[in-house]
Short mmCIF file of C-alpha atoms in Angstrom, two decimals:
data_model
loop_
_atom_site.label_atom_id
_atom_site.label_comp_id
_atom_site.label_asym_id
_atom_site.label_seq_id
_atom_site.Cartn_x
_atom_site.Cartn_y
_atom_site.Cartn_z
CA UNK M 3 150.20 156.15 71.74
CA UNK M 4 148.02 157.11 74.76
CA UNK M 5 147.32 160.79 75.36
CA UNK M 6 148.90 162.14 78.53
CA UNK M 7 146.37 163.20 81.15
CA UNK M 8 146.20 166.97 81.65
CA UNK M 9 147.74 168.53 84.72
CA UNK M 10 145.00 169.00 87.31
CA UNK M 11 145.09 171.74 89.93
CA UNK M 12 148.42 173.14 91.05
CA UNK M 13 146.55 176.45 91.48
CA UNK M 14 146.27 177.34 87.76
CA UNK M 15 147.89 177.26 84.35
CA UNK M 16 148.73 180.95 84.71
CA UNK M 17 151.58 180.06 87.07
CA UNK M 18 154.22 178.40 84.91
CA UNK M 19 155.72 177.37 88.23
CA UNK M 20 154.52 178.13 91.73
CA UNK M 21 156.37 181.11 93.17
CA UNK M 22 158.94 181.00 95.93
CA UNK M 23 156.88 182.44 98.74
CA UNK M 24 157.77 185.44 100.82
CA UNK M 25 158.47 185.02 104.51
CA UNK M 26 155.58 184.82 106.99
CA UNK M 27 154.86 187.50 109.57
CA UNK M 28 157.93 187.44 111.88
CA UNK M 29 155.94 188.34 115.00
CA UNK M 30 153.53 190.94 116.27
CA UNK M 31 154.00 194.44 114.89
CA UNK M 32 152.11 197.63 114.28
CA UNK M 33 151.29 199.52 111.09
CA UNK M 34 149.13 202.35 109.82
CA UNK M 35 147.13 200.06 107.51
CA UNK M 36 146.79 196.27 107.59
CA UNK M 37 145.32 194.59 104.51
CA UNK M 38 144.16 190.98 104.72
CA UNK M 39 144.55 189.27 101.35
CA UNK M 40 147.16 189.71 98.60
CA UNK M 41 144.88 189.40 95.60
CA UNK M 42 143.97 192.21 93.26
CA UNK M 43 141.84 194.08 95.81
CA UNK M 44 144.51 194.10 98.50
CA UNK M 45 147.40 194.82 96.14
CA UNK M 46 145.64 197.62 94.27
CA UNK M 47 144.54 199.21 97.56
CA UNK M 48 148.10 199.15 98.88
CA UNK M 49 149.30 200.67 95.62
CA UNK M 50 146.90 203.62 95.65
CA UNK M 51 147.22 204.25 99.39
CA UNK M 52 151.00 204.39 99.06
CA UNK M 53 150.74 206.81 96.15
CA UNK M 54 148.27 208.95 98.10
CA UNK M 55 150.52 209.02 101.19
CA UNK M 56 154.03 207.52 100.80
CA UNK M 57 154.59 207.78 104.56
CA UNK M 58 151.93 205.17 105.36
CA UNK M 59 153.24 201.95 106.90
CA UNK M 60 151.23 199.27 105.11
CA UNK M 61 151.26 195.54 105.85
CA UNK M 62 149.59 192.88 103.71
CA UNK M 63 148.88 189.47 105.24
CA UNK M 64 148.34 186.58 102.83
CA UNK M 65 147.41 182.98 103.67
CA UNK M 66 149.38 181.41 100.80
CA UNK M 67 151.05 183.69 98.24
CA UNK M 68 150.15 186.80 96.27
CA UNK M 69 147.64 185.91 93.56
CA UNK M 70 146.82 182.48 95.01
CA UNK M 71 143.05 183.02 94.89
CA UNK M 72 140.81 184.20 92.06
CA UNK M 73 143.39 186.82 91.03
CA UNK M 74 145.70 184.08 89.78
CA UNK M 75 143.07 181.70 88.42
CA UNK M 76 140.53 183.79 86.47
CA UNK M 77 139.78 183.94 82.77
CA UNK M 78 141.87 187.04 82.15
CA UNK M 79 139.05 189.41 81.17
CA UNK M 80 139.99 192.98 82.07
CA UNK M 81 136.46 194.15 81.28
CA UNK M 82 133.95 196.84 82.18
CA UNK M 83 131.40 194.22 83.26
CA UNK M 84 129.42 195.45 86.27
CA UNK M 85 129.62 193.21 89.37
CA UNK M 86 125.89 193.44 89.97
CA UNK M 87 122.50 194.15 88.44
CA UNK M 88 122.34 197.67 86.98
CA UNK M 89 118.55 197.77 86.83
CA UNK M 90 118.14 196.78 90.48
CA UNK M 91 120.88 199.15 91.61
CA UNK M 92 119.19 201.98 89.67
CA UNK M 93 115.94 201.30 91.50
CA UNK M 94 117.77 201.58 94.83
CA UNK M 95 120.22 204.37 94.14
CA UNK M 96 119.12 206.16 90.98
CA UNK M 97 119.97 205.78 87.31
CA UNK M 98 122.60 208.55 87.16
CA UNK M 99 124.69 206.85 89.83
CA UNK M 100 124.65 203.53 87.98
CA UNK M 101 125.61 205.21 84.69
CA UNK M 102 128.55 206.80 86.52
CA UNK M 103 129.48 203.40 87.96
CA UNK M 104 129.45 201.79 84.51
CA UNK M 105 131.56 204.57 83.04
CA UNK M 106 134.01 204.34 85.93
CA UNK M 107 134.42 200.61 85.30
CA UNK M 108 135.03 201.17 81.59
CA UNK M 109 137.60 203.84 82.47
CA UNK M 110 139.23 201.44 84.94
CA UNK M 111 140.15 199.11 82.06
CA UNK M 112 142.39 201.86 80.71
CA UNK M 113 143.62 202.73 84.20
CA UNK M 114 144.95 199.20 84.71
CA UNK M 115 146.62 199.26 81.31
CA UNK M 116 148.20 202.63 82.09
CA UNK M 117 149.52 201.54 85.50
CA UNK M 118 150.92 198.30 84.08
CA UNK M 119 152.81 200.30 81.49
CA UNK M 120 154.05 202.86 83.98
CA UNK M 121 155.23 200.27 86.49
CA UNK M 122 156.74 197.89 83.96
CA UNK M 123 154.25 195.07 84.65
CA UNK M 124 154.24 192.66 81.71
CA UNK M 125 150.86 190.94 81.80
CA UNK M 126 150.15 190.11 78.16
CA UNK M 127 147.62 192.93 77.84
CA UNK M 128 145.87 193.36 74.49
CA UNK M 129 142.74 195.53 74.36
CA UNK M 130 140.80 193.67 71.71
CA UNK M 131 137.35 193.95 73.31
CA UNK M 132 134.89 191.11 73.86
CA UNK M 133 133.11 189.05 71.23
CA UNK M 134 129.79 187.85 72.65
CA UNK M 135 128.05 185.17 70.60
CA UNK M 136 124.75 183.31 70.42
CA UNK M 137 124.49 179.76 69.13
CA UNK M 138 120.73 179.21 69.05
CA UNK M 139 117.60 181.40 68.69
CA UNK M 140 116.98 181.79 72.44
CA UNK M 141 120.56 182.87 73.01
CA UNK M 142 120.20 185.32 70.10
CA UNK M 143 117.14 186.84 71.76
CA UNK M 144 119.11 187.37 74.99
CA UNK M 145 122.07 188.70 73.02
CA UNK M 146 119.89 191.34 71.36
CA UNK M 147 118.44 192.29 74.75
CA UNK M 148 121.93 192.50 76.26
CA UNK M 149 123.15 194.73 73.46
CA UNK M 150 120.14 197.02 73.83
CA UNK M 151 120.81 197.20 77.58
CA UNK M 152 124.44 198.20 76.98
CA UNK M 153 123.24 201.01 74.74
CA UNK M 154 120.66 202.12 77.33
CA UNK M 155 123.47 202.35 79.87
CA UNK M 156 125.35 204.64 77.49
CA UNK M 157 128.20 202.28 76.70
CA UNK M 158 129.95 203.59 73.61
CA UNK M 159 131.25 201.45 70.79
CA UNK M 160 128.93 198.43 71.00
CA UNK M 161 128.75 196.90 67.54
CA UNK M 162 126.22 194.36 66.30
CA UNK M 163 127.80 191.72 64.07
CA UNK M 164 126.32 189.48 61.43
CA UNK M 165 127.30 185.84 61.34
CA UNK M 166 129.81 186.65 58.57
CA UNK M 167 131.27 189.60 60.46
CA UNK M 168 131.73 187.48 63.58
CA UNK M 169 133.49 184.84 61.47
CA UNK M 170 135.93 187.47 60.23
CA UNK M 171 137.09 187.79 63.82
CA UNK M 172 136.91 184.13 64.95
CA UNK M 173 135.82 181.14 62.86
CA UNK M 174 133.41 179.67 65.41
CA UNK M 175 130.99 176.85 64.72
CA UNK M 176 127.24 177.39 64.93
CA UNK M 177 127.13 181.15 65.61
CA UNK M 178 123.80 182.78 64.71
CA UNK M 179 124.42 186.29 66.11
CA UNK M 180 127.15 188.28 67.86
CA UNK M 181 128.20 191.67 69.11
CA UNK M 182 131.50 193.31 69.99
CA UNK M 183 132.14 195.38 73.12
CA UNK M 184 135.41 197.35 72.98
CA UNK M 185 135.73 197.78 76.76
CA UNK M 186 137.82 194.70 77.52
CA UNK M 187 141.43 193.56 77.34
CA UNK M 188 142.99 190.10 77.40
CA UNK M 189 145.47 189.69 80.26
CA UNK M 190 147.63 187.00 81.83
CA UNK M 191 146.10 187.25 85.33
CA UNK M 192 148.88 185.74 87.45
CA UNK M 193 151.46 187.99 85.82
CA UNK M 194 149.35 191.01 86.75
CA UNK M 195 149.04 189.83 90.37
CA UNK M 196 152.75 189.05 90.73
CA UNK M 197 153.72 192.31 89.03
CA UNK M 198 151.50 194.27 91.39
CA UNK M 199 153.01 192.51 94.40
CA UNK M 200 156.53 193.36 93.26
CA UNK M 201 155.47 196.95 92.58
CA UNK M 202 153.98 197.62 96.01
CA UNK M 203 157.03 196.06 97.66
CA UNK M 204 159.21 198.53 95.77
CA UNK M 205 157.00 201.29 97.14
CA UNK M 206 157.70 200.10 100.69
CA UNK M 207 154.71 197.86 101.44
CA UNK M 208 155.47 194.77 103.56
CA UNK M 209 153.88 191.57 102.23
CA UNK M 210 153.88 188.56 104.53
CA UNK M 211 152.86 185.30 102.86
CA UNK M 212 152.04 181.95 104.50
CA UNK M 213 150.36 184.03 107.24
CA UNK M 214 146.66 183.09 107.33
CA UNK M 215 144.54 185.49 109.36
CA UNK M 216 142.32 183.80 111.92
CA UNK M 217 140.44 186.87 113.15
CA UNK M 218 139.80 190.45 112.06
CA UNK M 219 138.65 193.04 114.58
CA UNK M 220 138.80 196.79 115.02
CA UNK M 221 142.46 197.72 115.27
CA UNK M 222 143.97 194.29 114.64
CA UNK M 223 144.37 191.22 112.44
CA UNK M 224 145.44 188.01 114.19
CA UNK M 225 147.58 185.19 112.80
CA UNK M 226 149.31 182.23 114.43
CA UNK M 227 152.59 184.09 113.81
CA UNK M 228 151.53 187.21 115.66
CA UNK M 229 149.10 190.12 115.55
CA UNK M 230 149.26 193.22 113.39
CA UNK M 231 147.74 196.22 115.14
CA UNK M 232 146.68 199.13 112.96
CA UNK M 233 144.05 201.89 113.08
CA UNK M 234 142.88 200.76 109.62
CA UNK M 235 142.25 197.06 108.87
CA UNK M 236 140.91 196.09 105.45
CA UNK M 237 139.36 192.77 104.43
CA UNK M 238 140.21 191.79 100.86
CA UNK M 239 139.52 188.06 101.06
CA UNK M 240 136.83 187.65 98.34
CA UNK M 241 135.98 183.93 97.90
CA UNK M 242 137.75 182.95 101.14
CA UNK M 243 135.71 185.34 103.31
CA UNK M 244 133.46 182.55 104.58
CA UNK M 245 136.42 181.05 106.43
CA UNK M 246 136.65 184.01 108.82
CA UNK M 247 134.78 184.05 112.15
CA UNK M 248 131.26 185.43 111.87
CA UNK M 249 131.32 185.61 108.07
CA UNK M 250 130.28 182.07 107.11
CA UNK M 251 127.12 183.26 105.36
CA UNK M 252 128.24 186.72 104.23
CA UNK M 253 129.42 185.79 100.73
CA UNK M 254 128.98 182.44 99.06
CA UNK M 255 132.20 180.95 97.60
CA UNK M 256 131.23 180.05 94.04
CA UNK M 257 133.51 177.85 91.97
CA UNK M 258 134.44 178.38 88.35
CA UNK M 259 136.66 176.02 86.35
CA UNK M 260 139.02 176.35 83.40
CA UNK M 261 141.11 174.34 80.99
CA UNK M 262 143.99 175.35 78.73
CA UNK M 263 145.11 173.57 75.59
CA UNK M 264 148.62 172.81 74.48
CA UNK M 265 150.11 175.56 72.28
CA UNK M 266 148.20 175.59 68.99
CA UNK M 267 150.24 175.43 65.75
CA UNK M 268 150.17 178.44 63.44
CA UNK M 269 148.52 176.46 60.64
CA UNK M 270 145.57 175.73 62.94
CA UNK M 271 145.37 179.39 63.99
CA UNK M 272 145.15 180.24 60.30
CA UNK M 273 141.82 178.35 60.20
CA UNK M 274 140.55 180.02 63.38
CA UNK M 275 141.58 183.67 63.07
CA UNK M 276 141.33 185.36 66.47
CA UNK M 277 144.03 187.82 65.43
CA UNK M 278 142.48 190.60 67.55
CA UNK M 279 142.88 188.62 70.79
CA UNK M 280 139.28 189.42 71.74
CA UNK M 281 137.94 187.74 74.84
CA UNK M 282 135.10 185.38 73.90
CA UNK M 283 131.85 184.45 75.63
CA UNK M 284 128.30 183.31 74.96
CA UNK M 285 124.81 183.86 76.32
CA UNK M 286 124.01 180.32 77.43
CA UNK M 287 122.87 179.96 81.05
CA UNK M 288 125.83 177.64 81.62
CA UNK M 289 128.00 180.16 79.80
CA UNK M 290 131.63 179.84 78.77
CA UNK M 291 134.40 182.45 78.72
CA UNK M 292 137.63 182.14 76.77
CA UNK M 293 140.78 183.82 75.54
CA UNK M 294 143.67 183.27 73.15
CA UNK M 295 146.60 183.21 75.54
CA UNK M 296 149.95 184.96 75.32
CA UNK M 297 151.59 181.66 74.35
CA UNK M 298 148.93 180.82 71.72
CA UNK M 299 146.82 178.35 73.64
CA UNK M 300 143.09 178.60 74.21
CA UNK M 301 141.94 178.92 77.81
CA UNK M 302 138.23 178.37 78.35
CA UNK M 303 136.15 178.31 81.52
CA UNK M 304 132.68 177.72 82.87
CA UNK M 305 130.81 176.32 85.84
CA UNK M 306 131.39 172.77 87.10
CA UNK M 307 130.82 172.05 90.76
CA UNK M 308 129.47 175.53 91.51
CA UNK M 309 129.37 175.24 95.28
CA UNK M 310 130.75 172.91 97.94
CA UNK M 311 128.64 172.12 100.98
CA UNK M 312 129.38 174.26 104.03
CA UNK M 313 131.15 176.95 101.96
CA UNK M 314 134.24 174.76 101.61
CA UNK M 315 136.87 175.85 99.11
CA UNK M 316 139.11 173.79 96.86
CA UNK M 317 142.66 172.75 97.61
CA UNK M 318 145.06 174.22 95.07
CA UNK M 319 142.54 174.27 92.22
CA UNK M 320 141.94 170.57 91.61
CA UNK M 321 138.77 169.80 89.64
CA UNK M 322 136.85 166.59 88.89
CA UNK M 323 137.96 164.87 85.69
CA UNK M 324 134.40 165.21 84.38
CA UNK M 325 134.82 169.00 84.50
CA UNK M 326 137.83 168.80 82.20
CA UNK M 327 135.84 166.56 79.86
CA UNK M 328 132.84 168.91 79.90
CA UNK M 329 134.87 172.03 79.14
CA UNK M 330 136.76 170.14 76.45
CA UNK M 331 133.44 169.20 74.83
CA UNK M 332 132.35 172.85 74.90
CA UNK M 333 135.62 173.94 73.29
CA UNK M 334 135.37 171.32 70.55
CA UNK M 335 131.75 172.26 69.86
CA UNK M 336 132.61 175.91 69.20
CA UNK M 337 136.05 175.33 67.64
CA UNK M 338 136.20 171.85 66.08
CA UNK M 339 139.48 172.93 64.47
CA UNK M 340 141.26 172.22 67.78
CA UNK M 341 139.74 168.80 68.44
CA UNK M 342 143.15 167.22 67.87
CA UNK M 343 144.97 169.55 70.27
CA UNK M 344 145.58 168.00 73.72
CA UNK M 345 144.35 169.67 76.90
CA UNK M 346 147.34 170.66 79.03
CA UNK M 347 145.79 171.78 82.31
CA UNK M 348 142.54 171.98 84.25
CA UNK M 349 141.90 174.00 87.40
CA UNK M 350 139.27 175.88 89.36
CA UNK M 351 139.00 179.00 91.48
CA UNK M 352 136.56 180.46 93.95
CA UNK M 353 134.75 183.78 93.64
CA UNK M 354 132.48 185.57 96.10
CA UNK M 355 128.74 185.98 95.53
CA UNK M 356 126.61 188.13 97.87
CA UNK M 357 123.00 187.08 98.37
CA UNK M 358 121.74 189.83 96.07
CA UNK M 359 124.64 189.41 93.58
CA UNK M 360 125.82 192.99 94.23
CA UNK M 361 129.44 193.87 95.06
CA UNK M 362 130.27 196.40 97.76
CA UNK M 363 132.96 198.80 98.96
CA UNK M 364 132.85 200.27 102.45
CA UNK M 365 134.94 201.82 105.20
CA UNK M 366 133.73 202.46 108.76
CA UNK M 367 135.75 205.38 110.10
CA UNK M 368 134.57 204.72 113.66
CA UNK M 369 136.06 201.20 113.79
CA UNK M 370 138.73 201.58 111.12
CA UNK M 371 137.40 198.47 109.37
CA UNK M 372 136.94 198.38 105.61
CA UNK M 373 136.24 195.84 102.92
CA UNK M 374 135.58 195.39 99.22
CA UNK M 375 134.42 192.40 97.24
CA UNK M 376 131.57 190.16 96.23
CA UNK M 377 132.47 190.72 92.59
CA UNK M 378 130.36 187.80 91.28
CA UNK M 379 133.09 186.84 88.82
CA UNK M 380 133.61 190.34 87.38
CA UNK M 381 136.44 191.42 89.63
CA UNK M 382 139.52 191.82 87.44
CA UNK M 383 138.64 195.44 86.65
CA UNK M 384 136.29 196.10 89.56
CA UNK M 385 139.09 195.46 92.06
CA UNK M 386 140.99 198.44 90.68
CA UNK M 387 137.99 200.73 90.98
CA UNK M 388 137.25 199.36 94.46
CA UNK M 389 140.82 200.02 95.57
CA UNK M 390 140.79 203.62 94.39
CA UNK M 391 137.44 204.09 96.10
CA UNK M 392 138.70 202.58 99.37
CA UNK M 393 141.72 204.86 99.18
CA UNK M 394 139.54 207.96 98.90
CA UNK M 395 137.36 206.76 101.80
CA UNK M 396 140.37 206.03 104.02
CA UNK M 397 142.23 209.29 103.41
CA UNK M 398 138.97 211.22 103.83
CA UNK M 399 138.83 212.48 100.26
CA UNK M 400 135.36 213.12 98.83
CA UNK M 401 135.38 212.24 95.15
CA UNK M 402 133.06 211.02 92.41
CA UNK M 403 134.19 207.49 93.29
CA UNK M 404 132.96 207.74 96.89
CA UNK M 405 129.50 208.66 95.55
CA UNK M 406 129.11 205.53 93.40
CA UNK M 407 126.14 203.31 94.33
CA UNK M 408 128.14 200.29 95.50
CA UNK M 409 129.74 202.32 98.30
CA UNK M 410 128.12 201.25 101.55
CA UNK M 411 125.78 198.78 99.85
CA UNK M 412 124.55 196.04 102.19
CA UNK M 413 123.47 192.52 101.24
CA UNK M 414 121.66 190.11 103.53
CA UNK M 415 123.32 186.84 104.53
CA UNK M 416 122.88 183.60 102.64
CA UNK M 417 120.59 180.94 104.07
CA UNK M 418 122.04 178.33 106.47
CA UNK M 419 122.92 174.84 105.29
CA UNK M 420 121.58 172.72 103.78
CA UNK M 421 119.36 175.36 102.19
CA UNK M 422 122.11 177.23 100.38
CA UNK M 423 123.67 174.04 99.02
CA UNK M 424 120.29 172.80 97.81
CA UNK M 425 119.47 176.21 96.35
CA UNK M 426 122.71 176.67 94.42
CA UNK M 427 122.80 173.08 93.21
CA UNK M 428 119.15 173.33 92.13
CA UNK M 429 119.82 176.63 90.35
CA UNK M 430 122.62 175.21 88.21
CA UNK M 431 120.73 172.02 87.46
CA UNK M 432 117.89 174.23 86.27
CA UNK M 433 120.24 176.25 84.06
CA UNK M 434 121.58 173.05 82.54
CA UNK M 435 118.03 171.92 81.81
CA UNK M 436 117.20 175.34 80.38
CA UNK M 437 120.16 175.20 77.99
CA UNK M 438 119.04 171.75 76.85
CA UNK M 439 115.51 173.07 76.32
CA UNK M 440 116.72 176.07 74.31
CA UNK M 441 119.00 173.90 72.16
CA UNK M 442 115.83 172.22 70.86
CA UNK M 443 115.06 175.44 68.94
CA UNK M 444 112.82 177.69 71.03
CA UNK M 445 113.39 181.40 70.35
CA UNK M 446 112.59 182.51 73.89
CA UNK M 447 114.48 182.10 77.15
CA UNK M 448 113.41 178.85 78.78
CA UNK M 449 110.92 179.41 81.63
CA UNK M 450 113.08 177.04 83.68
CA UNK M 451 115.85 179.65 83.71
CA UNK M 452 113.43 182.48 84.45
CA UNK M 453 112.20 180.69 87.55
CA UNK M 454 115.76 179.81 88.62
CA UNK M 455 116.81 183.46 88.33
CA UNK M 456 113.90 184.64 90.45
CA UNK M 457 114.49 182.06 93.18
CA UNK M 458 118.22 182.82 93.31
CA UNK M 459 117.77 186.58 93.22
CA UNK M 460 120.22 186.58 90.33
CA UNK M 461 120.37 189.30 87.63
CA UNK M 462 118.82 188.23 84.33
#
């Protein structure tokens, strides 16, 4: 009997069905704060602004529906991963500031969990940490360096694991080394986004969906339905920023893809383990990231078509069939126990990458314009910290958050086409070649990857 082809696109597997959208903007109106984008950044910012000052009239404008972008398509890692390069940021802004930034991100994991509990948001949250694995000697060398770096940055609780200790957590194939980082929780990302949207609406925030913004300027955000005028206008558009006037080269929209299996029977789980619901990743250059889902599937992601010429974005998450095949092969290589489990769904999402791979938060009091983003794929937790930081900046509250090094950070623009397409495509072809080279047994990072990192300006 032929295997049914997996569902492809339809935004992501995290939406069991696409939501009934809220009404669009009913015409021009004014507000105290206008937020463009109803993903995590916009929703968290509305939440904390409303708690700081319940009298604020806040409007959120969203092109499709809340959680449509990366917030509803990501791998579900609520982690303390820094959206940038700590070493480079320390050179620019000082080591103490970067240590504070890292600690604030780790604390933000617990902040999200606390808010979800307080507001009754059911998002499948289990704080099991992250299991990071190496599957060849070169990856093991990078894993050891990564663990040493975490310890240098004063991250508590990092635990080195032997091959046997890693297997006690998850019975993976071919693991040679591993470590566990406790500062991560598994979440169901779309549930978090939809729960946040419902929460801010209860607080009195107006969310208008199907209202794409065509222009942002001081004091206003323009849509085809009307214009919202407000003294504070915030851009929270992440991977879709390049579609706004004047921002084509500000942040590069990078694509990441995922698949999810059918529900896995309990007898198969008995051969796998994964009882702690840790998130799972590796140190390959073409890395994967995975989780055991709330409904006992495995969702795994990685790069496929990393960038589309001219900063184009996908339409509702559809991916090439070869991407589904590639991610399936990766899954079966690390967990051959599930080779007989069908793949249910494949999809992709777009994330924002600044030219220097460093995220930013900023608010210009003179113009009333603010923004946060460029999370380089580490935004699930960083959006919460960014929102609290934006809130302090907007209400004029000096706090430890407003002193963090990403506040006011500036990145140069990406190169014009075709240079950025050639550069990104070349970078990922080089990483693929480097992984092939390392799989032959070398104990050191392939020089191909070292050169690719330097050319791209990417952290390594």
